Every structure is written in structure tokens, then in C-alpha cells.
Short mmCIF file of C-alpha atoms in Angstrom, two decimals:
data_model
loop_
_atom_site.label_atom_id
_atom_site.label_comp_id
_atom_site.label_asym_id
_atom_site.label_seq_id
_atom_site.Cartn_x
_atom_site.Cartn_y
_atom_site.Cartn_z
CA UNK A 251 -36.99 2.93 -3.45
CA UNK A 252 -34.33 1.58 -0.84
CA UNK A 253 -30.81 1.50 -0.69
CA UNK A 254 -28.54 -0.50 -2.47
CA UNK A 255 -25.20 -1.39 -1.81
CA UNK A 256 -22.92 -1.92 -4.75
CA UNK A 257 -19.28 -3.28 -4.81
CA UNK A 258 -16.30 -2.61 -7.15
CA UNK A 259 -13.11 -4.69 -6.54
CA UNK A 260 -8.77 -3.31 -7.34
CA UNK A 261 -6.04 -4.79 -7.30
CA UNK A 262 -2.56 -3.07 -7.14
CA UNK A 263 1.24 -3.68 -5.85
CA UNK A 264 2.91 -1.86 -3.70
CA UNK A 265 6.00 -1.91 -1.47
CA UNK A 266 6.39 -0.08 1.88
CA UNK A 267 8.58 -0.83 5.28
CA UNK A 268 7.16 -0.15 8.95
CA UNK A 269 9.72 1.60 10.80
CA UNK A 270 10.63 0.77 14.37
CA UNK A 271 8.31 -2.32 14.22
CA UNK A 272 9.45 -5.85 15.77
CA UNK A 273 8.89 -7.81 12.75
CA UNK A 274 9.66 -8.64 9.22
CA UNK A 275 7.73 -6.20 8.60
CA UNK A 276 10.30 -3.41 9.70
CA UNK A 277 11.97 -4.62 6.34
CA UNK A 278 11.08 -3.09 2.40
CA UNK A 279 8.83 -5.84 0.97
CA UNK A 280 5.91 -5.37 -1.02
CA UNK A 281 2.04 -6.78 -1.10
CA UNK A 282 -0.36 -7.32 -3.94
CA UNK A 283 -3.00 -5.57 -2.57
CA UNK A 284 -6.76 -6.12 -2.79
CA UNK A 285 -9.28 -3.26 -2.44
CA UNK A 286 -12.83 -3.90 -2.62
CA UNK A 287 -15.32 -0.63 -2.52
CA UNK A 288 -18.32 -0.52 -1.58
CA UNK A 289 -21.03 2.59 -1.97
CA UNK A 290 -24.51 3.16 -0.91
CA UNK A 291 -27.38 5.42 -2.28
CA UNK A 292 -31.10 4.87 -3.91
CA UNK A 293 -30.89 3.49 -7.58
CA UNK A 294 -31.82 6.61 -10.13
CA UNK A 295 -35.81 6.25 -11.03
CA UNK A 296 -35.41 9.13 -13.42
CA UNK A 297 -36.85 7.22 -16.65
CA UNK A 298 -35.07 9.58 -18.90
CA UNK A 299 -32.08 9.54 -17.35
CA UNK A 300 -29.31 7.52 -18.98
CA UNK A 301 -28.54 5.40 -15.74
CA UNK A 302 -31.54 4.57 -14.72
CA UNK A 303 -31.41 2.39 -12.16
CA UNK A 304 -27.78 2.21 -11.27
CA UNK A 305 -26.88 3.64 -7.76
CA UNK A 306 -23.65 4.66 -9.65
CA UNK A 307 -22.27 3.32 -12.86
CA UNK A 308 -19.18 1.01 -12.08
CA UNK A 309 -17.20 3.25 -14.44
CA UNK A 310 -17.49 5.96 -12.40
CA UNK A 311 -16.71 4.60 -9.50
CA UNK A 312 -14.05 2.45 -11.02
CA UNK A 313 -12.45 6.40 -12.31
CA UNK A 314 -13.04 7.67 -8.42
CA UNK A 315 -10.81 4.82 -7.01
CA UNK A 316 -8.49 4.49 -10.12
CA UNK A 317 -7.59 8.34 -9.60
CA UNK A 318 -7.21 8.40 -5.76
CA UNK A 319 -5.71 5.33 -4.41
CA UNK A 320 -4.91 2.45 -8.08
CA UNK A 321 -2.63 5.92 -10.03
CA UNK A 322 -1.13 6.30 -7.18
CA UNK A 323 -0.32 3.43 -4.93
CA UNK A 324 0.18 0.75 -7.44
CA UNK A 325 4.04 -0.05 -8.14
CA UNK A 326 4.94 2.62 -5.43
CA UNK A 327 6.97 2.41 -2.09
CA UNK A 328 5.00 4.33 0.98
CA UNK A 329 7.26 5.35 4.00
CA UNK A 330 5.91 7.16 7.11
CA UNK A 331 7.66 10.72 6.88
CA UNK A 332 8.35 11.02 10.20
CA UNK A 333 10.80 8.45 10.16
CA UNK A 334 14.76 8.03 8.69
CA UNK A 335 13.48 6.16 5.74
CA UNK A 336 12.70 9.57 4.21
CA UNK A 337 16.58 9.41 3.50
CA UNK A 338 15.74 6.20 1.82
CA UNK A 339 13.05 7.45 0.01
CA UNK A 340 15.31 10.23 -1.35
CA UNK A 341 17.59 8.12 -2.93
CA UNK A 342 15.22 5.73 -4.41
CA UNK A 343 13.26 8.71 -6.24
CA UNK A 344 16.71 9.92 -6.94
CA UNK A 345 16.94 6.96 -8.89
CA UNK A 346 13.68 7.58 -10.78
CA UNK A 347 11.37 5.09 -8.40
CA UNK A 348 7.59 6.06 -7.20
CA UNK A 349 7.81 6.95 -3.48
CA UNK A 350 5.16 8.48 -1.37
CA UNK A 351 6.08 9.70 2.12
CA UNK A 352 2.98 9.20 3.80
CA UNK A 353 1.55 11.46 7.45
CA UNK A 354 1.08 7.69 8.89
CA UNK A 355 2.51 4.72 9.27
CA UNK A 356 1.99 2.89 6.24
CA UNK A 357 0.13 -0.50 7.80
CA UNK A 358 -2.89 -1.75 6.21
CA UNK A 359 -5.12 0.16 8.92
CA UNK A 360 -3.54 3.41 8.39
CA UNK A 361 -3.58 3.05 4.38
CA UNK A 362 -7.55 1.60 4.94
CA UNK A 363 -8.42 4.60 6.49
CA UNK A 364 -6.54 7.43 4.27
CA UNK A 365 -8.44 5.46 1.65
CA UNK A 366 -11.97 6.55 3.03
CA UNK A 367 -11.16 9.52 3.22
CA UNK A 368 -9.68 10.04 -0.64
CA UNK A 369 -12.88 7.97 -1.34
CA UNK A 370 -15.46 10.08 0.57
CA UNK A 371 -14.40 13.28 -0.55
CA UNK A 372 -14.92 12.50 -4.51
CA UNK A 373 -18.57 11.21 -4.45
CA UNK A 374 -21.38 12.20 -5.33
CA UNK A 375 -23.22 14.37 -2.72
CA UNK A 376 -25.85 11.42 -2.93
CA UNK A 377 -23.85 8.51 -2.45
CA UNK A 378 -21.89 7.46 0.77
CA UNK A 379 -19.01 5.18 1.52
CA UNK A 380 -20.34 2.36 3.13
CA UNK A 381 -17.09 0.09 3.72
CA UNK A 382 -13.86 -0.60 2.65
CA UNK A 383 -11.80 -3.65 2.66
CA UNK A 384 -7.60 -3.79 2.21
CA UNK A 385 -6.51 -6.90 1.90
CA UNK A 386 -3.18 -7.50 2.11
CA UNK A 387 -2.55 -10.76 1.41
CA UNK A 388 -4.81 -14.31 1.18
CA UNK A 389 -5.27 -14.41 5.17
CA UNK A 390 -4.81 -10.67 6.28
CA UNK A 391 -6.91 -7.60 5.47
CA UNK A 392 -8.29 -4.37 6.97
CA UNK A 393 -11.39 -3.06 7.45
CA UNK A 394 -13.26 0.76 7.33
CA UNK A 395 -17.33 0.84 8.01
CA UNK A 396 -18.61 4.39 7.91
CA UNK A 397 -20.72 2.93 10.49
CA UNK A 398 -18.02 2.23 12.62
CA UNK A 399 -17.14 6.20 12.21
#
């Protein structure tokens, strides 16, 4: 049997600034985020298994990505570390909001790609991450193809 590819779509909010950047951007403001996921493996053929012919059951995949980026990201603020908005950050989970002081700086590419990498690492040894898209809003989005890697 070949491969299938199979697709699960998020959706989640979440603020962040880019530091030292020449735009608005440079400015706390906040997307609502879409995350589609796509994985890649051989349909099971077992008959007595109990999901046969699913690649992966959408629950399970839906619990992967809820976990690892939705949990976490959704209704959060992500700074880069490195930067003076960690003084920021302080004050604002001082004040009991979700901040996560991230090793990057916290553009769509960056967040694409520490996605994949959450992603990869909680799969099933027979299933692979085949792409990833982060859109960040109607006309803008990011893009991570394990072929590409």
C-alpha cells in the first residue's frame, strides 16, 4: 500500500512583538493564527486492528499538536529572550499573563520551524512530518517541507 498524506487544521491567538525590526511589527499586537498539519505514512492493513486503514487517527494527531504548539501558544505573548522585552515579559507574567520567552525571534518562520520540530519529535516512529503551514493572517503564511530539510 502507498503513502497517504493526511491533514489536520488549528487555529489559535497569540500576541508577540519583533524587536529591533523596522515595522509595525516591532510593536505588541497579536494574530489569529492558522496551523494546518500535515503527516505521511502507509494506512494500517492490520484487519484486526482497531484503525484499520487510517495513517493516524485525527484524534491523535489532533492530541500531538494540541499538547505541543494549541496548550501552549494560544492566548500567549512570545518574545525573543535575547532581547529587552524580557523586562516586559516579566512584568506582564507578574501580572498573571501567559508569556513565553522564546531562543528565536518570534516571526512566523522562526515559530514554523520550532513547530516541526515539537511536531517531529512526538510521532509515531512510522509516521513523518511532511509539511507545515503558519498562517498568519488571510494573505501571509509560512511554510516547513521536510523535503525542503
Amino acid at each position: 500500500m502507498g503513502n497517504i498524506r493526511i491533514t489536520k487544521q488549528f487555529n489559535f491567538e497569540t500576541g508577540h512583538a519583533l524587536f529591533g525590526y523596522d515595522g509595525k511589527c516591532r510593536n505588541v499586537h497579536g494574530h489569529s493564527y492558522k496551523l494546518s498539519v500535515t503527516v505521511i505514512g502507509k494506512p494500517i492493513t492490520d484487519t484486526t486492528h482497531v484503525k484499520l486503514g487510517m495513517v493516524i487517527d485525527f484524534g491523535d494527531l489532533k492530541r500531538i499538536v494540541k499538547e505541543e504548539i494549541v496548550d501552549q501558544f494560544d492566548h500567549a505573548t512570545v518574545f525573543n529572550k535575547n532581547t529587552p522585552h524580557v523586562e516586559l515579559a516579566q512584568e506582564l507574567t507578574d501580572r498573571g499573563h501567559n508569556v513565553i520567552l522564546a531562543n528565536y525571534q518570534p516571526t512566523s518562520e522562526n515559530m514554523v520551524l520550532d513547530f516541526a520540530d515539537r511536531i517531529k519529535a512526538r510521532l509515531p516512529k512510522n509516521i513523518s512530518l511532511h509539511s507545515l503551514k503558519l498562517q498568519e493572517t488571510d494573505t501571509s503564511f509560512a511554510e516547513w517541507y521536510a523535503s525542503d530539510n
